[in-house]
Short mmCIF file of C-alpha atoms in Angstrom, two decimals:
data_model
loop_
_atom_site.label_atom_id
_atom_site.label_comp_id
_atom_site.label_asym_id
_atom_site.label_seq_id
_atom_site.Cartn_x
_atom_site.Cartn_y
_atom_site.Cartn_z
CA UNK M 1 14.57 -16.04 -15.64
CA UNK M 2 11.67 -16.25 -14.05
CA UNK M 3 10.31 -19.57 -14.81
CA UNK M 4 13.35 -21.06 -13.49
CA UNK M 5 12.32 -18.73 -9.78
CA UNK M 6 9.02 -20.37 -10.12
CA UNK M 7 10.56 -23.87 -10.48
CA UNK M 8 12.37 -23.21 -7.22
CA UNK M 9 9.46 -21.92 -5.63
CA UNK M 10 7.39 -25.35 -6.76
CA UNK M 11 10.15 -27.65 -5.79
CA UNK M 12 11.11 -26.03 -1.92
CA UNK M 13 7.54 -24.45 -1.06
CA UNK M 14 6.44 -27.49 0.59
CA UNK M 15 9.35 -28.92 1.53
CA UNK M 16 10.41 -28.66 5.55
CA UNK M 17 11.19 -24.98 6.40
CA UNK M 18 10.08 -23.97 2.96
CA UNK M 19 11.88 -21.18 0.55
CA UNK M 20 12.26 -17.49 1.60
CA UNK M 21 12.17 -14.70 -1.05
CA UNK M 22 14.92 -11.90 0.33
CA UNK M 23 15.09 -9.14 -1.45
CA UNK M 24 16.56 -6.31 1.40
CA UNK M 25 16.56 -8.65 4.46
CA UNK M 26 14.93 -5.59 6.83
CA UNK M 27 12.72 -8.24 7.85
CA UNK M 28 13.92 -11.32 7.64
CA UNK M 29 17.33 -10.19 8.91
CA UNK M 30 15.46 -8.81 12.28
CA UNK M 31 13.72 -12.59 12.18
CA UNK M 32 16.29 -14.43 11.86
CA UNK M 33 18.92 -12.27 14.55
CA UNK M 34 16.30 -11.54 16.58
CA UNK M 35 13.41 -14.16 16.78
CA UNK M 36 15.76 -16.75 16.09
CA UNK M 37 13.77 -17.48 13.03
CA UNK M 38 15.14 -20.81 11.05
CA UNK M 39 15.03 -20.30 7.12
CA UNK M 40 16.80 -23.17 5.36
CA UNK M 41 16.15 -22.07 2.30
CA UNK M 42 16.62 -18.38 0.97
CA UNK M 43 16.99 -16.60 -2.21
CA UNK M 44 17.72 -13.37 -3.88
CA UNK M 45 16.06 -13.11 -7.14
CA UNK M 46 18.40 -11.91 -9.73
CA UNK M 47 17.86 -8.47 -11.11
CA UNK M 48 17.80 -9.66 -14.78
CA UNK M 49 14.07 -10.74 -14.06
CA UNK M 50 12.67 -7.17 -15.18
CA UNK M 51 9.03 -8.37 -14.38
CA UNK M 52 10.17 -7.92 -10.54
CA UNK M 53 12.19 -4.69 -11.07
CA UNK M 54 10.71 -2.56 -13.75
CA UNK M 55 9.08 0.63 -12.82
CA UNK M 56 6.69 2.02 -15.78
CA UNK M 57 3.24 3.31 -16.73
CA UNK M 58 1.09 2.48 -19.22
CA UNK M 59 -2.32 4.25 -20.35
CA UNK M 60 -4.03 3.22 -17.24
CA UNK M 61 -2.15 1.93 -14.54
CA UNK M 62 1.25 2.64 -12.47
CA UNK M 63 3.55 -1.27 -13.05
CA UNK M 64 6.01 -1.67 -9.98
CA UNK M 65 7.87 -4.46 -9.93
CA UNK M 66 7.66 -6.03 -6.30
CA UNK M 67 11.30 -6.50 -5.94
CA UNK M 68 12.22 -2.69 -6.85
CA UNK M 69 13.86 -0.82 -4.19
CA UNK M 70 11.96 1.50 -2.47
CA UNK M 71 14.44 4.89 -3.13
CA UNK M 72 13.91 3.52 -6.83
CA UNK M 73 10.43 4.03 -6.83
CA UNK M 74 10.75 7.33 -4.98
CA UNK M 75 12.66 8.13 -8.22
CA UNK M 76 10.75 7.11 -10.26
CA UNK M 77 7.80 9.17 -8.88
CA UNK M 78 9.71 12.13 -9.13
CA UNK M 79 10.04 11.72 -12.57
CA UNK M 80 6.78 11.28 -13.21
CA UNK M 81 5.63 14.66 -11.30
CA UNK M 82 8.43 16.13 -13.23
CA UNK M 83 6.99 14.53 -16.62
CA UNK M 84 6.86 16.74 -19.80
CA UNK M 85 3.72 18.83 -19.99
CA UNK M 86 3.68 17.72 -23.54
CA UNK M 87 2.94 13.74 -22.06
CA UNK M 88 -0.75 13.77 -22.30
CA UNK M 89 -1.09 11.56 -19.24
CA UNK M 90 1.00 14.19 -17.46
CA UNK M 91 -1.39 15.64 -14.83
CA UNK M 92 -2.83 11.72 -14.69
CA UNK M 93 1.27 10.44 -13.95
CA UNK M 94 1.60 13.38 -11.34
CA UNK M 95 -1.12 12.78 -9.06
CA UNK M 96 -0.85 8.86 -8.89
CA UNK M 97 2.56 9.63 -8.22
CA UNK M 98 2.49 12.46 -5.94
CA UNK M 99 0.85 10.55 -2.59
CA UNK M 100 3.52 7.79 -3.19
CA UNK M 101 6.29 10.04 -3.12
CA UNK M 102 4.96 11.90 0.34
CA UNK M 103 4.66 8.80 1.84
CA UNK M 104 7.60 7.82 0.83
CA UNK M 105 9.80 10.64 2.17
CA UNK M 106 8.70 9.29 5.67
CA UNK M 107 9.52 5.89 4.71
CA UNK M 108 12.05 4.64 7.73
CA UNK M 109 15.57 5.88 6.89
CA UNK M 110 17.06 6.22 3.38
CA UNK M 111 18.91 3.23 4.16
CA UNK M 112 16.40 1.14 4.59
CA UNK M 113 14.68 2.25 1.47
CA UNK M 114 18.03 2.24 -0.88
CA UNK M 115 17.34 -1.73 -0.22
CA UNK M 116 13.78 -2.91 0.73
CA UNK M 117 11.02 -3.44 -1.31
CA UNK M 118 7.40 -3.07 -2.37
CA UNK M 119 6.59 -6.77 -2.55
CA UNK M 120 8.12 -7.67 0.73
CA UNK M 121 6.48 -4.91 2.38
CA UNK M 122 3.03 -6.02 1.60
CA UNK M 123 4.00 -9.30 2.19
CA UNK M 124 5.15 -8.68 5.94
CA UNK M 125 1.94 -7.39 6.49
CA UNK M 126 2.57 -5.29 9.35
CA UNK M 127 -0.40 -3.89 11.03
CA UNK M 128 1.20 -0.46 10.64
CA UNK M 129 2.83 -0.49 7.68
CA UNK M 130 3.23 2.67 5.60
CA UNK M 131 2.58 1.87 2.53
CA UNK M 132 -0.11 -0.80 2.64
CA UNK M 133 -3.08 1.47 3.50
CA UNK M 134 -2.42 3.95 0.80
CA UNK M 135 -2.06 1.11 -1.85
CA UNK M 136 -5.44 -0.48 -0.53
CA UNK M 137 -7.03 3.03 -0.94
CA UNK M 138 -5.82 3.68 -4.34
CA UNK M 139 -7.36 0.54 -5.68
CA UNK M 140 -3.48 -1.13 -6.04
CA UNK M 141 -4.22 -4.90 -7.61
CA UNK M 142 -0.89 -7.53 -6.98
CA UNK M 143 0.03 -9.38 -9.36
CA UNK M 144 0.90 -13.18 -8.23
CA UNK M 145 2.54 -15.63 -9.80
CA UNK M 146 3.24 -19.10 -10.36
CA UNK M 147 4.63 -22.06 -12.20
CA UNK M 148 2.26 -25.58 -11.34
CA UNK M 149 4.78 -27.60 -13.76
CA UNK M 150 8.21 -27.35 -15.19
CA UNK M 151 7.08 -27.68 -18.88
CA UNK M 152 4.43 -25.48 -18.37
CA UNK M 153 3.12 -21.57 -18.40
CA UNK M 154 3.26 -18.99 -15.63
CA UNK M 155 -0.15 -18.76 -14.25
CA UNK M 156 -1.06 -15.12 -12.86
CA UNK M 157 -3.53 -14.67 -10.26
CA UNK M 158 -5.16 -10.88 -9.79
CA UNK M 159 -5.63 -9.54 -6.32
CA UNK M 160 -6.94 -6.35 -4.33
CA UNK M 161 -4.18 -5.20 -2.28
CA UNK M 162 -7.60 -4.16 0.16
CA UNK M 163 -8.56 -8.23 0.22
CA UNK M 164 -4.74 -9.47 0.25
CA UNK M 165 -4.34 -9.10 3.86
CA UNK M 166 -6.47 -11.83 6.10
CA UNK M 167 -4.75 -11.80 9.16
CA UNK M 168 -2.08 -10.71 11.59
CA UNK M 169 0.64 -10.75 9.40
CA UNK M 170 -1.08 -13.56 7.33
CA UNK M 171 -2.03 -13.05 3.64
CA UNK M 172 -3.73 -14.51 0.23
CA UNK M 173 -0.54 -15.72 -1.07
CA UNK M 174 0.30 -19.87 -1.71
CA UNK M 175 3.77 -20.50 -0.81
CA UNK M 176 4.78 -21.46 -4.19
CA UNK M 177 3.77 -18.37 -5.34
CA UNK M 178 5.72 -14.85 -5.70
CA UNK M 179 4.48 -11.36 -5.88
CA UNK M 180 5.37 -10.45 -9.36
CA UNK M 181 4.45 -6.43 -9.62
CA UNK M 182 1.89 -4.08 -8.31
CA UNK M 183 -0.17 -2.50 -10.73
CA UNK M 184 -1.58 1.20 -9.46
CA UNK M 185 -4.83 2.77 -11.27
CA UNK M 186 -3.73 5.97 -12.60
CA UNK M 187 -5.82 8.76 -10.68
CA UNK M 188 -8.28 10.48 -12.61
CA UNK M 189 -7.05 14.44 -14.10
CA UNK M 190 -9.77 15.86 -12.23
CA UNK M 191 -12.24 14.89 -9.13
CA UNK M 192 -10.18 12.42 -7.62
CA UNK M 193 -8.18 12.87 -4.79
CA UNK M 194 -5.53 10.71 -3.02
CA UNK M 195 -3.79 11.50 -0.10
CA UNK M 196 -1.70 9.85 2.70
CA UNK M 197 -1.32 10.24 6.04
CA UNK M 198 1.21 8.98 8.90
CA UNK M 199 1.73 9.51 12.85
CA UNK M 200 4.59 8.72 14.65
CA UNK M 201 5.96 9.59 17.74
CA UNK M 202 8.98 11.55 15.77
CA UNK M 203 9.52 12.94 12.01
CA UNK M 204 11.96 10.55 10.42
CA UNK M 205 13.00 7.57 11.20
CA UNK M 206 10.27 5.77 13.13
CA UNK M 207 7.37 3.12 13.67
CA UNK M 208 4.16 4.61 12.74
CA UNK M 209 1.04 4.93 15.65
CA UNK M 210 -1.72 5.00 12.60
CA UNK M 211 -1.28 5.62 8.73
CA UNK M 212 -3.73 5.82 6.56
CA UNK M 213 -4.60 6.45 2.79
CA UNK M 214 -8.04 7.96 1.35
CA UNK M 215 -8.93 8.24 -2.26
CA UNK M 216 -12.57 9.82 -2.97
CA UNK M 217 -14.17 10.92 -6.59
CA UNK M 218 -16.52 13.59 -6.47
CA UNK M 219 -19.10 14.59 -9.70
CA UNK M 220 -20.69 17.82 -10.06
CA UNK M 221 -24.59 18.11 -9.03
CA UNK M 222 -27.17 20.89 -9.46
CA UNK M 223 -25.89 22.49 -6.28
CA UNK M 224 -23.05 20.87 -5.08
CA UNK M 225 -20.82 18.30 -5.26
CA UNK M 226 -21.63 14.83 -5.07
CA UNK M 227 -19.30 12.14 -3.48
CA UNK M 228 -19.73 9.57 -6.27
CA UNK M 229 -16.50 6.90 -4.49
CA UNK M 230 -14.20 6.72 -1.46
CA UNK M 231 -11.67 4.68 -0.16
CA UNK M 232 -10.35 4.82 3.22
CA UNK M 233 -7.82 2.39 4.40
CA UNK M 234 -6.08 1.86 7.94
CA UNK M 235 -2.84 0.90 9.78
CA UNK M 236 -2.39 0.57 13.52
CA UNK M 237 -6.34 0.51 13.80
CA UNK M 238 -6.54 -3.38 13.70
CA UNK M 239 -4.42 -6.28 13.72
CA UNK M 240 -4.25 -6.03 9.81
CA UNK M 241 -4.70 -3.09 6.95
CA UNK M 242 -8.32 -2.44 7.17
CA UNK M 243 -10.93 -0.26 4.88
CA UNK M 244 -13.49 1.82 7.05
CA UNK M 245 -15.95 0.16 5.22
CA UNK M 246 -19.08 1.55 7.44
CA UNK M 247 -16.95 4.56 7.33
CA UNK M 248 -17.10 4.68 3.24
CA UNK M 249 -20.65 3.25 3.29
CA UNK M 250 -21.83 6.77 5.28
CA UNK M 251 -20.26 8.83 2.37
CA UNK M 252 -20.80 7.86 -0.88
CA UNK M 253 -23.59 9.37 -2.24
CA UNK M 254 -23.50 12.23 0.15
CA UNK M 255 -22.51 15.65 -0.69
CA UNK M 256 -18.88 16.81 -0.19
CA UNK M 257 -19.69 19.54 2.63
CA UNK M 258 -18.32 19.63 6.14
CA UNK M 259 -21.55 18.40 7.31
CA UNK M 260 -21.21 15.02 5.82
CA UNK M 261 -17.56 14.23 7.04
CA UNK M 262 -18.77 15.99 10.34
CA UNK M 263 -21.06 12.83 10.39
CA UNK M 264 -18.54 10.48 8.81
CA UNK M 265 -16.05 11.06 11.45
CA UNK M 266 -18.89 9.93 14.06
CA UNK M 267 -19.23 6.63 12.27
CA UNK M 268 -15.41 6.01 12.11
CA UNK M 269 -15.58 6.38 15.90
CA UNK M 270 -18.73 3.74 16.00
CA UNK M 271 -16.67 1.56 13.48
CA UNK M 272 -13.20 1.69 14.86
CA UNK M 273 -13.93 1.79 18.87
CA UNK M 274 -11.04 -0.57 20.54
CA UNK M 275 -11.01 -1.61 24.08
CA UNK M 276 -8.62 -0.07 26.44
CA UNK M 277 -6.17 -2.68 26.81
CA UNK M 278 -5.83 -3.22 22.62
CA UNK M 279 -2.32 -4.57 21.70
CA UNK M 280 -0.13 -1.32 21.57
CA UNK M 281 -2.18 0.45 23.80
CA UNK M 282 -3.15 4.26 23.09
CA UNK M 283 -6.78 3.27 21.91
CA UNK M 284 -8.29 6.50 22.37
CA UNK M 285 -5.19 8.81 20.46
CA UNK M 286 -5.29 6.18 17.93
CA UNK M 287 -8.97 6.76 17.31
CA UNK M 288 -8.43 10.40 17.70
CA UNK M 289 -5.68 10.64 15.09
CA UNK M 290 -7.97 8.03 12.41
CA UNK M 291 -10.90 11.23 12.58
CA UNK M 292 -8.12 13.59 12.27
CA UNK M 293 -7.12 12.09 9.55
CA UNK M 294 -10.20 12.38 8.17
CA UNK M 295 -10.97 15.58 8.79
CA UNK M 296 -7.51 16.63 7.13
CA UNK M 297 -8.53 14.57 3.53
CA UNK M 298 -11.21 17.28 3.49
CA UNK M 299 -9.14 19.92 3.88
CA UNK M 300 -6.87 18.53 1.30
CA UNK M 301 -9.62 18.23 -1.46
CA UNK M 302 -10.78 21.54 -0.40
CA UNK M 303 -7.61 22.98 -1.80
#
């Protein structure tokens, strides 16, 4: 169960070499084969603990449990766009789903995905990860928990997946605690748009050069269209997921015409400009394909 997880997690967390969740050893097993990483202490957490593993929605929010394989929740996304029509949060299930599911499909190779999972992928905390950006830009809160004594209650702690990341490859997570699920705000039926985006140097199969996720509300005005909220997170632009937070400042409020991300791409320039020799190199392309990007999420709520 997983109290007894938690009691684990209490007992080894501060112990020498500390206790390793694996779930689909993509990165640990590089770590350890590789880097010559040292783990003492690792565990698989058994599926019978449905908090880490279940996959549903509720009236508000997408649940996915951090240790669910990534093909699952490809699945499961699929079955959401593919919901009844009679499900009255069927247009609300399809486009929360929908951006996962793209992303998704680009996802490393379908054997990675059959085995790794949400929760170890935000915990990594690559700088370029796929998924991280679009779950920061979709408002995604993580779920941690914990178990401070062995006659006690779980304790739950609430976090933005946007203020989870503090580091290169560092995050707001105690060692005795474990990412439980990841809860997803459904997206609105209408005005509000998510979308993701990736670059890498091939299709399928690869490391991405930037990814990125947007999310923006609009609400009708006298003569236009008013951009009411936006999100717009970043991989590969920093040495940790980043929101353009200048970036967002510059839109909100404004109204959704080409002008305003004409001016908005400007400011991601000002707000993202990285020095020539930046760790991975490529500083200009990488700030060319970030306005791109940009420049494509308005195309995509155009249509």
């Amino acid at each position: 169960c997983l109290e007894e997880l938690l009691d684990l997690f209490r007992e080894f967390a501060n112990d020498s070499g500390g206790i390793k969740m694996v779930v689909g050893n993509t990165e640990v097993g590089i770590e350890t084969k590789f880097k010559h990483a040292v783990y003492p202490r690792m565990i698989h957490p058994s599926e019978s603990i449905h908090s880490l593993y279940d996959i549903f929605s509720t009236e508000s929010n997408f649940h996915i449990g951090a240790c669910s394989s990534l093909s699952m929740l490809q699945h499961k996304c699929h079955e959401f766009m593919t919901s009844s029509s009679s499900d009255p949060l069927s247009s609300q299930k399809t486009r929360t789903a929908k951006p996962m599911h793209d992303m998704l499909r680009w996802f490393a190779s379908t054997q990675i995905r059959n085995v790794a999972c949400l929760g170890g992928n935000l915990a990594t905390a690559s700088p370029i990860s796929d998924m991280n950006p679009l779950m920061a830009a979709m408002g995604a809160i993580l779920v941690l928990a914990s178990r401070p004594s062995a006659d006690g209650a779980i304790k739950r702690r609430h976090i933005p997946v946007s203020d989870f990341f503090v580091g290169y490859r560092k995050v707001e997570k105690l060692e005795h605690e474990v990412i439980e699920r990841v809860d997803v705000p459904l997206v609105k039926p209408q005005f509000e748009y998510v979308a993701p985006f990736k670059q890498a140097r091939r299709r399928e199969d690869d490391i991405s050069i930037v990814t990125s996720g947007m999310r923006m509300t609009v609400t009708p005005a006298e003569e236009n269209w008013v951009i009411s909220d936006i999100s717009i997170a970043f991989g590969g632009m920093a040495p940790k997921t980043v929101l353009a937070r200048s970036t967002m400042a510059s839109i909100c409020g404004k109204p959704f015409t080409a002008d305003t991300f004409m001016h908005a791409r400007t400011e991601l320039q000002n707000e993202f400009r990285m020095p020539d020799d930046v760790p991975g190199g490529q500083a200009e392309y990488r700030l060319t394909l970030a306005c791109s990007f940009l420049h494509k999420f308005f195309l995509h709520c155009l249509a």
